[in-house]
Coordinates of C-alpha atoms and ligand atoms in Angstrom, one line a residue:
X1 CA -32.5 0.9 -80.8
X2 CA -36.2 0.1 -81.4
X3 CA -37.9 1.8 -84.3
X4 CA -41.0 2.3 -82.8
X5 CA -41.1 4.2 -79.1
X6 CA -42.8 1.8 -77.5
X7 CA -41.8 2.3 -73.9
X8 CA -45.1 3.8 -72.4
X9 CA -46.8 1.6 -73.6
X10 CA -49.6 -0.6 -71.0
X11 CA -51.4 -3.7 -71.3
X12 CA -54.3 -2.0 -69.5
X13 CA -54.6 0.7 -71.8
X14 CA -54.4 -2.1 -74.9
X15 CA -56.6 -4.4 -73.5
X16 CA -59.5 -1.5 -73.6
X17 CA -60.0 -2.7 -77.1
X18 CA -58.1 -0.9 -80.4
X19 CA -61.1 1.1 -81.1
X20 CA -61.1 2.8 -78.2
X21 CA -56.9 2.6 -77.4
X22 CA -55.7 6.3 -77.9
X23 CA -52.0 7.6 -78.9
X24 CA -52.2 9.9 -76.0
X25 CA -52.4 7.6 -73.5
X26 CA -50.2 5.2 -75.6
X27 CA -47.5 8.1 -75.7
X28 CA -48.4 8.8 -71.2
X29 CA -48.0 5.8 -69.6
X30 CA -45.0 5.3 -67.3
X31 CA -42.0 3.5 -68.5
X32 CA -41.7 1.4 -65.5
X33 CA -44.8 -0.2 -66.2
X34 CA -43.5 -1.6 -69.2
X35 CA -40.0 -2.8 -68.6
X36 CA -40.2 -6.0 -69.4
X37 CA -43.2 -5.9 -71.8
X38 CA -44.0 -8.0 -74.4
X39 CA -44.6 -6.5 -77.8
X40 CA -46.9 -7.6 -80.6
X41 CA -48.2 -7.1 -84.1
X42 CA -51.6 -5.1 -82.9
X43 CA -49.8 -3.1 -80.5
X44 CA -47.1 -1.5 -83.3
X45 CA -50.3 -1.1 -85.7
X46 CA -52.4 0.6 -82.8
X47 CA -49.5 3.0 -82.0
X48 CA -50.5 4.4 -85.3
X49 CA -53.8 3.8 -85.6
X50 CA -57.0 6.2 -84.8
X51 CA -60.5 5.2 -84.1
X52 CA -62.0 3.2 -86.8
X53 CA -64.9 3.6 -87.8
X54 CA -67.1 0.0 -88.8
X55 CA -66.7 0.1 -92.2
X56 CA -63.2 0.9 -92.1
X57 CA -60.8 -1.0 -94.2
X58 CA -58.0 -2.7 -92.2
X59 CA -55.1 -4.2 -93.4
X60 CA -52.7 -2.5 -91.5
X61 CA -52.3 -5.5 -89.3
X62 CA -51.0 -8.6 -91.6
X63 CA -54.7 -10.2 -90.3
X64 CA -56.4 -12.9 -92.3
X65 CA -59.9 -11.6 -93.0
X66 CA -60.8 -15.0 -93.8
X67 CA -60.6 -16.1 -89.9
X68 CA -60.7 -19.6 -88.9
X69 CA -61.4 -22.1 -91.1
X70 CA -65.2 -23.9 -90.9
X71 CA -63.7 -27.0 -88.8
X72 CA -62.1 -24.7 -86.4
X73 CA -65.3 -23.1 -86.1
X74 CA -67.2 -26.4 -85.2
X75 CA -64.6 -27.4 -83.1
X76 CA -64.8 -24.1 -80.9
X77 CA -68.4 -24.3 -80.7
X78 CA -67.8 -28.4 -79.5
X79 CA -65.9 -27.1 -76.7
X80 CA -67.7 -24.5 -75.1
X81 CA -69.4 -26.4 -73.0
X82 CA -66.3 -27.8 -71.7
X83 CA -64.5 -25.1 -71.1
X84 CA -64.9 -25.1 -67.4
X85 CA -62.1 -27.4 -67.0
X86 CA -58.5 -27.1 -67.8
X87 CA -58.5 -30.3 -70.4
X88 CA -55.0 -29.9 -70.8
X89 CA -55.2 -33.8 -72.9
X90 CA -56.5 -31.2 -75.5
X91 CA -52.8 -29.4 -76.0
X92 CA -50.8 -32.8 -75.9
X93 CA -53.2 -33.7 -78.8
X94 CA -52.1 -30.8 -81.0
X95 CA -48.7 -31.1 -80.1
X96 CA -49.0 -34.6 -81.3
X97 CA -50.8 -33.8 -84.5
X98 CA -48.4 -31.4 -85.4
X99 CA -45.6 -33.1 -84.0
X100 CA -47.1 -36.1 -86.4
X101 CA -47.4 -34.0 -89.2
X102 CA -43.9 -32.6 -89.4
X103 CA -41.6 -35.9 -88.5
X104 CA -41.3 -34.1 -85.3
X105 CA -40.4 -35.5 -82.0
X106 CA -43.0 -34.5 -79.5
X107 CA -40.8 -32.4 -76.9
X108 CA -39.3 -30.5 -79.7
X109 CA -42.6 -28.9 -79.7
X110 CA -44.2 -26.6 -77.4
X111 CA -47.9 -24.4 -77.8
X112 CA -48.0 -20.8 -76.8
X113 CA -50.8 -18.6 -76.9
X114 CA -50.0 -17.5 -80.5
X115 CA -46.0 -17.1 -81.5
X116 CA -45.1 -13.6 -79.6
X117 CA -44.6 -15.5 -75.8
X118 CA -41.9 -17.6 -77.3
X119 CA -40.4 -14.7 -79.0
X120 CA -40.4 -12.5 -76.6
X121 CA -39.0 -14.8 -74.2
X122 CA -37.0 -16.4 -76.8
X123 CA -34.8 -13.3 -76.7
X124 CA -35.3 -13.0 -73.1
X125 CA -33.4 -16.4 -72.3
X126 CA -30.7 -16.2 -75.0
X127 CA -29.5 -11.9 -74.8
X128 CA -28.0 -9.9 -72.1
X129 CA -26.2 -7.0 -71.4
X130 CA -22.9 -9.4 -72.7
X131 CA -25.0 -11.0 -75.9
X132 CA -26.8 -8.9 -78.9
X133 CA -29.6 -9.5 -80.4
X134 CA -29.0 -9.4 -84.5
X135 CA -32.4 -8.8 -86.6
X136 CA -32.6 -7.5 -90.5
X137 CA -33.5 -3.6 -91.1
X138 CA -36.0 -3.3 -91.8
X139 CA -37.4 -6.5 -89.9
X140 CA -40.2 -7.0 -87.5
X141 CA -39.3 -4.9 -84.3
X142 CA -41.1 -7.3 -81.2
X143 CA -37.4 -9.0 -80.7
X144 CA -35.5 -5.5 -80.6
X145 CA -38.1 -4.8 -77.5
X146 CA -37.4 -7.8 -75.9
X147 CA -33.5 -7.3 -76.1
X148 CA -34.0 -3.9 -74.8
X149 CA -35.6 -4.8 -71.8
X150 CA -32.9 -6.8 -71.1
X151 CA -30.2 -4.7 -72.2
X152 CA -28.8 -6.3 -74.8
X153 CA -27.2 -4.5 -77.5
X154 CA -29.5 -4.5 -80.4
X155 CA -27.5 -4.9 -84.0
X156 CA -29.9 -4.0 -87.2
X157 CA -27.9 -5.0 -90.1
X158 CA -29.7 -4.0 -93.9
X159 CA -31.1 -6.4 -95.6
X160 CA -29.6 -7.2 -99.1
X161 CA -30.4 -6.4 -102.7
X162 CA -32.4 -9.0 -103.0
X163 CA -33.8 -8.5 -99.4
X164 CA -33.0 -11.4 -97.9
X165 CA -31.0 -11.3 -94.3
X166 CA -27.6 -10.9 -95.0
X167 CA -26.4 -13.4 -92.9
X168 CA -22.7 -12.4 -93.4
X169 CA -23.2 -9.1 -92.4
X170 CA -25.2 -10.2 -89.5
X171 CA -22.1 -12.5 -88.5
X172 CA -19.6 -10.0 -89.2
X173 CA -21.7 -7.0 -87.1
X174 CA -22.0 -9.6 -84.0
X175 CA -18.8 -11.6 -82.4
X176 CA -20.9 -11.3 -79.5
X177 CA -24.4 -12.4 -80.5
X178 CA -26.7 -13.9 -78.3
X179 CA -29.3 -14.5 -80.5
X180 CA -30.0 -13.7 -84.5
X181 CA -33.6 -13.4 -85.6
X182 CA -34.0 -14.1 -89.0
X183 CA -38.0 -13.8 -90.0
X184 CA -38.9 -15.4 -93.6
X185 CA -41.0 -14.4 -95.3
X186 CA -39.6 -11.5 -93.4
X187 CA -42.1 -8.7 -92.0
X188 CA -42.5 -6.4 -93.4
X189 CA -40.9 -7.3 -97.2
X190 CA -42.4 -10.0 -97.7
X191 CA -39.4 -11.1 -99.1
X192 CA -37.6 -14.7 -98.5
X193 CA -33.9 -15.5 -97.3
X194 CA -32.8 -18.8 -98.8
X195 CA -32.4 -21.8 -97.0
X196 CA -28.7 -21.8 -97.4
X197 CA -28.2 -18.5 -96.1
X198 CA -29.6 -19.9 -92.8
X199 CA -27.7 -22.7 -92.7
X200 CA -24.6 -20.9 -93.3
X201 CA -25.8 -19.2 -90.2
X202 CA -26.4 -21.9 -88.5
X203 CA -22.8 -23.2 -89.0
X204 CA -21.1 -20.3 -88.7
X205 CA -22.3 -18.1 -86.0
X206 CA -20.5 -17.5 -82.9
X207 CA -20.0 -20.5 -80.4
X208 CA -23.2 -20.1 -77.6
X209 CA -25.5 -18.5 -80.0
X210 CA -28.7 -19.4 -81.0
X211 CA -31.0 -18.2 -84.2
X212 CA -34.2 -17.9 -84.1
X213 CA -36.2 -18.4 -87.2
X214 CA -39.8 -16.8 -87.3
X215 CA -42.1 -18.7 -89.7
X216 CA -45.1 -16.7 -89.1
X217 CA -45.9 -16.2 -92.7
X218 CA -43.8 -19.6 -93.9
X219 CA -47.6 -21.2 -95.2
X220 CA -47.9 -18.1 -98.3
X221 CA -45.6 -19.3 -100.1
X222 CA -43.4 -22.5 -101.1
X223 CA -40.4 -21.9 -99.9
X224 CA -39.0 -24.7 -97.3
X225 CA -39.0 -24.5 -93.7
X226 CA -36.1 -24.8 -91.6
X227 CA -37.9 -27.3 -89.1
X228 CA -34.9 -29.6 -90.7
X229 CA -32.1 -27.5 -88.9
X230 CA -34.2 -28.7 -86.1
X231 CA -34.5 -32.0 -86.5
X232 CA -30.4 -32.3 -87.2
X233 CA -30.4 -30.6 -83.4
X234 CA -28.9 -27.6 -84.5
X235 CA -28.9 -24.1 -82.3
X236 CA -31.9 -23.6 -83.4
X237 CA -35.5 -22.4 -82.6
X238 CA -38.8 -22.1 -85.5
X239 CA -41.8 -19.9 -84.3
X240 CA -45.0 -20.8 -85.9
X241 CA -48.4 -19.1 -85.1
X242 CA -51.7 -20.2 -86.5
X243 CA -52.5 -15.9 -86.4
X244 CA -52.1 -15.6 -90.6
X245 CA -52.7 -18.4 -92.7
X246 CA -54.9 -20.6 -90.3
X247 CA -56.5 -16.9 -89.4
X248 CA -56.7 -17.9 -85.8
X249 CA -55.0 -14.0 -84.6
X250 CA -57.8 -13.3 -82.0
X251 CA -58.0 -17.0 -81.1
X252 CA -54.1 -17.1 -79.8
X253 CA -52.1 -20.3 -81.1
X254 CA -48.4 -21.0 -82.1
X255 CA -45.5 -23.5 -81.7
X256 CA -41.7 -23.1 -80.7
X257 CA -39.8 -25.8 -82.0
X258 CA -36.3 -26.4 -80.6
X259 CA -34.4 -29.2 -79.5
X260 CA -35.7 -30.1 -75.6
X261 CA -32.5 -28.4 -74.0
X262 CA -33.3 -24.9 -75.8
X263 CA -37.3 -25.0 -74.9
X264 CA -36.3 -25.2 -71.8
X265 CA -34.2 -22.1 -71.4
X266 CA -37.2 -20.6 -73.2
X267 CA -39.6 -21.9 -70.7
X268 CA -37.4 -20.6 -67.6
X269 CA -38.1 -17.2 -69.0
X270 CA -42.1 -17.5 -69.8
X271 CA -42.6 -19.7 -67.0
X272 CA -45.3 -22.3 -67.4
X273 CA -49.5 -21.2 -68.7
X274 CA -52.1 -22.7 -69.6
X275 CA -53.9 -22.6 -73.0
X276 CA -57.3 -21.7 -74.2
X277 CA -59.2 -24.8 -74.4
X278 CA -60.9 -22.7 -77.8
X279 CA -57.6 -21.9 -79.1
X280 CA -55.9 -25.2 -79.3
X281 CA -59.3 -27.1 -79.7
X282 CA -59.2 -25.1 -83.5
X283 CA -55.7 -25.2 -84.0
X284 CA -56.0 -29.1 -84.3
X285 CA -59.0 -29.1 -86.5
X286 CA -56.9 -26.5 -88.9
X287 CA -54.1 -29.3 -88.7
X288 CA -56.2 -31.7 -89.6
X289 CA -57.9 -30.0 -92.6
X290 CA -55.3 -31.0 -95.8
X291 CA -57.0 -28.1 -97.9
X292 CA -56.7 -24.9 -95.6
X293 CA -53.0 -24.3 -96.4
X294 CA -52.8 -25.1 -100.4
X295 CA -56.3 -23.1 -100.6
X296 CA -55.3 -19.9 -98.4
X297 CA -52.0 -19.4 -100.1
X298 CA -53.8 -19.5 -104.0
X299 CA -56.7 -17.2 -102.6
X300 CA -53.8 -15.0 -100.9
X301 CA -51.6 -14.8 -104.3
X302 CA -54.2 -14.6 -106.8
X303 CA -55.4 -11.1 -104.3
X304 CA -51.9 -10.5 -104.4
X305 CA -50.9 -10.6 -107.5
X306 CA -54.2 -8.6 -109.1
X307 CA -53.2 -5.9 -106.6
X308 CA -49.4 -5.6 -108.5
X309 CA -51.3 -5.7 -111.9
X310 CA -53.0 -2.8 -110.7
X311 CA -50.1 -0.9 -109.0
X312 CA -48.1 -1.9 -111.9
X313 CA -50.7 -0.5 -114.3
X314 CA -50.9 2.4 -112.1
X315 CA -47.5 3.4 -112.0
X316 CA -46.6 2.6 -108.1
X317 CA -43.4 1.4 -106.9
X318 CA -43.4 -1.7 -104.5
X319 CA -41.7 -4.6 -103.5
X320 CA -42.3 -7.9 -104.8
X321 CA -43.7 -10.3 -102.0
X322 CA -44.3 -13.8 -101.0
X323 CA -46.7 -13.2 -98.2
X324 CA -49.8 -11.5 -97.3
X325 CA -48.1 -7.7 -97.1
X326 CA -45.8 -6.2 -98.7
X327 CA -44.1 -2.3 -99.0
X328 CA -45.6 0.2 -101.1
X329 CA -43.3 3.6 -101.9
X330 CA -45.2 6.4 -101.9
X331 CA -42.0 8.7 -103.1
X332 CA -43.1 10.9 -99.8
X333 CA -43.3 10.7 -96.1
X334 CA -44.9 7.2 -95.5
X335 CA -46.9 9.1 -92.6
X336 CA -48.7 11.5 -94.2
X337 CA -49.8 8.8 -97.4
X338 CA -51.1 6.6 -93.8
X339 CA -53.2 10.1 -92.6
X340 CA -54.4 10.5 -95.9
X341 CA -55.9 6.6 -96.3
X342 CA -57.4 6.6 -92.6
X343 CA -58.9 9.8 -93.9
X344 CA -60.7 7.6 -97.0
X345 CA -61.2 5.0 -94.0
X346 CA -58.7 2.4 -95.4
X347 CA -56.2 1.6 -92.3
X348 CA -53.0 0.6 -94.3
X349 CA -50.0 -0.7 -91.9
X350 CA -47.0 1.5 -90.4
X351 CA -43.3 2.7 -91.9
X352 CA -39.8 1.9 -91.0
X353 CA -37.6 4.7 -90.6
X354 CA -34.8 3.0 -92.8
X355 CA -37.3 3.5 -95.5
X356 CA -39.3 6.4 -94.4
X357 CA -41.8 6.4 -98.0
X358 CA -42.7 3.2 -97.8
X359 CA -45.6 1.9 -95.8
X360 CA -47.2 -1.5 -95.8
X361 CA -49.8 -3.4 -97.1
X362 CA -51.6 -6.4 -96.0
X363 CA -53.4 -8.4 -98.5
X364 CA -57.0 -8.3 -97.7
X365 CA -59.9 -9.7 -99.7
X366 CA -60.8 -8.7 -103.0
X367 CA -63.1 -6.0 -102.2
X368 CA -61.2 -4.8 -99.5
X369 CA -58.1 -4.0 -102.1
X370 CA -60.6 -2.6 -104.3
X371 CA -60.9 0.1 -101.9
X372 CA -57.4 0.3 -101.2
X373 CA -56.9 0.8 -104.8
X374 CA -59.4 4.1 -105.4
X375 CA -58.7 5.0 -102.1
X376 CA -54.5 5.4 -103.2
X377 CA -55.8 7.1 -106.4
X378 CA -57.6 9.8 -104.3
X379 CA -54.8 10.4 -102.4
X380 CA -51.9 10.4 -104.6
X381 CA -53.5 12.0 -107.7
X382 CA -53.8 15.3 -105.5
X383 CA -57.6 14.9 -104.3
X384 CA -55.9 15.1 -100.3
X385 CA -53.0 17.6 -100.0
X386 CA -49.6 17.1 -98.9
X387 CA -47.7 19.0 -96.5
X388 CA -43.9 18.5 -98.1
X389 CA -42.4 17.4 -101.5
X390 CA -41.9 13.9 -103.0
X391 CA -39.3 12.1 -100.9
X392 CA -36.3 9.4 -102.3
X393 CA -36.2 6.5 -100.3
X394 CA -33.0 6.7 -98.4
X395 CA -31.7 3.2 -100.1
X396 CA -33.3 3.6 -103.2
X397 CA -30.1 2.3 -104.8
X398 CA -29.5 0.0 -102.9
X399 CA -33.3 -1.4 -103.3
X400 CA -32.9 -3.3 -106.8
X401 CA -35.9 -5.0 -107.0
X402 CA -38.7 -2.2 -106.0
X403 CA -40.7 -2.0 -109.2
X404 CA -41.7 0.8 -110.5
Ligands
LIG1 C1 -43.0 -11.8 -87.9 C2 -44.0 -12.0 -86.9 N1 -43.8 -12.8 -85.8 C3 -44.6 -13.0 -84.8 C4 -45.9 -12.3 -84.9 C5 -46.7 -12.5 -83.7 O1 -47.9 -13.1 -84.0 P1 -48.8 -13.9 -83.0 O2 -48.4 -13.6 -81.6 O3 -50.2 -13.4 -83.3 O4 -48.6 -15.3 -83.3 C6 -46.2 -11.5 -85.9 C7 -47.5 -10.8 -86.0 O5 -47.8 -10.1 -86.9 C8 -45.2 -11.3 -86.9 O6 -45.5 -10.5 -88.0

């Protein structure tokens, strides 16, 4: 089952802005309205979040605080004045330049507003009642609420010592999968599953199914992408989303990539939209610019890492990361350590119940992890008060590489 209970959940009460969104009504709404809703990043943050004040500190969201890059920008304000017209020229264009880019053929490739519509209906087209879904515990939870609203079982397999999916496990829990997510670098570890475990999965997964690889966060680190399985016309779909490294989250941009025959059963599902002129007018200036990637991921790890010097310093326990968040074990109920930051006005992201003390992190900017950092002091060197004693992690053993 989902993690998170997100089942009264509406778009109307979202859409009133997540300053003003309120877990009462969150927690109210009728479950009919959402049967078949789709469910995003912001939404799982707001479900925990409280009003925020202005100079609140957010990384509870895996945003980029460094938003758009300066030729997106010019390119937005160059379309404005078009944007009474549906220019839909502008969309083939940046499936072109990506297509381009990659080696890509152009109807592998096809623009949604940001990577959630694919993924939601991703799961819609390929699960049912007769096919799971198979994700990594923890993993990113959108996928398991898709799956639900179409009744498909839902399988959560641990991730390994190293976490990374374990694909075998995730084979061997599934003779009836429909669809395997696998997310890398997965949300919300950070962490990466190597290319070979993926094509193992690829080869070896039940007859019918597909997997589904998210590369949300694929442009913080090195690691390849698996845009190759692609190419060979393998069962296989990429998400991309210009919402983290491109910091385009507001703006609403991403790619599935899948072999013609697979989009298509996607497509049934979503049914056919069109895009923001604004949206896809800065993803192809962000294409274009040959810095933004290679410059975001340094400024990204260099935060990063300074922020481990300090916990490590600092005695904290974490998880190393290749992305722009990453868990932090509080050794008590992740909850009250979230309470206790809002509290200090630094809005740090939401817990999985397979780990229940840890929470996670996204990287922000320098200063902003300079307030993370006194902030966490305050709260774990006693200044706030906890209700209950230091908790163990429930896999504590089986979590090798949490350094502490
Ligand atoms: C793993 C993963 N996939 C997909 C998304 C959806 O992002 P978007 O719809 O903004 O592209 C997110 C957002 O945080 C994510 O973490």
């Amino acid at each position: 089952m989902p993690s998170q209970d997100l089942s009264s959940f509406s778009r109307r009460s979202f859409s009133r802005s997540r300053q003003s969104f309120s877990r009462r009504s969150f927690l109210q709404l009728s479950a009919a309205a959402v049967a078949c809703q789709m469910v995003t990043e912001p939404m799982l943050a707001a479900a925990a979040r409280r009003p925020i004040p202005a100079d609140g500190v957010m990384i509870d969201s895996n945003e980029n605080p460094l938003g758009p890059c300066q030729s997106a920008r010019d390119a937005i304000s160059g379309i404005i004045p078009l944007g009474g017209r549906y220019l839909d020229n502008l969309t083939d264009d940046l499936i072109h330049t990506f297509a381009q880019l990659e080696g890509l053929k152009p109807e592998y490739v096809h623009v949604f507003p940001g990577s959630t519509p694919s993924l939601h209906f991703g799961v819609v087209a390929f699960t049912s009642p007769q096919k799971s879904y198979v994700t990594a515990d923890p993993g990113y939870e959108a996928g398991m609420h898709a799956a639900s609203a179409v009744e498909a079982r839902v399988v959560k397999v641990p991730l390994t010592k190293a976490y990374a999916h374990d694909v075998r496990a995730m084979i061997a829990a599934a003779p009836d999968a429909g669809l395997f997510y696998i997310c890398s670098p997965n949300n919300p570890t950070g962490t990466l599953t190597p290319h070979s475990d993926i094509e193992y999965l690829v080869e070896k997964k039940p007859k019918g199914s597909i997997v589904m690889v998210d590369e949300a966060y694929i442009h913080f680190c090195e690691a390849p992408s698996t845009l190759d399985l692609v190419k060979a016309g393998k069962d296989v779909i990429v998400l991309r989303t210009f919402s983290k490294t491109y910091g385009m989250a507001g703006l609403r941009c991403g790619f599935a990539v899948a072999r013609p025959d697979l989009l298509e059963k996607v497509m049934d599902s979503a049914g056919w939209n069109f895009m923001p002129v604004t949206a896809v007018a800065a993803a192809s200036a962000s294409l274009k610019d040959s810095k933004l990637v290679p410059e975001r991921r340094r400024i990204n790890a260099t935060v990063r890492q300074e922020t481990f010097q300090w916990l490590d310093r600092n005695g904290y326990s974490y998880i190393p990361s290749e992305s722009n968040c990453f868990l932090l074990d509080t050794k008590r109920p992740g909850k009250e350590v979230i309470d206790a930051m809002a509290e200090q006005k630094v809005f740090i992201g939401r817990i999985w119940p397979v780990m229940p003390t840890c929470v996670r992190i996204t990287v922000g900017t320098h200063d902003e992890m300079a307030q993370f950092q006194a902030a966490l002091q305050k709260v774990m060197r006693g200044s706030t008060a906890f209700s209950s004693r230091p908790e163990k992690p429930r896999n504590a053993r089986r979590n090798s590489r949490l350094v502490s």
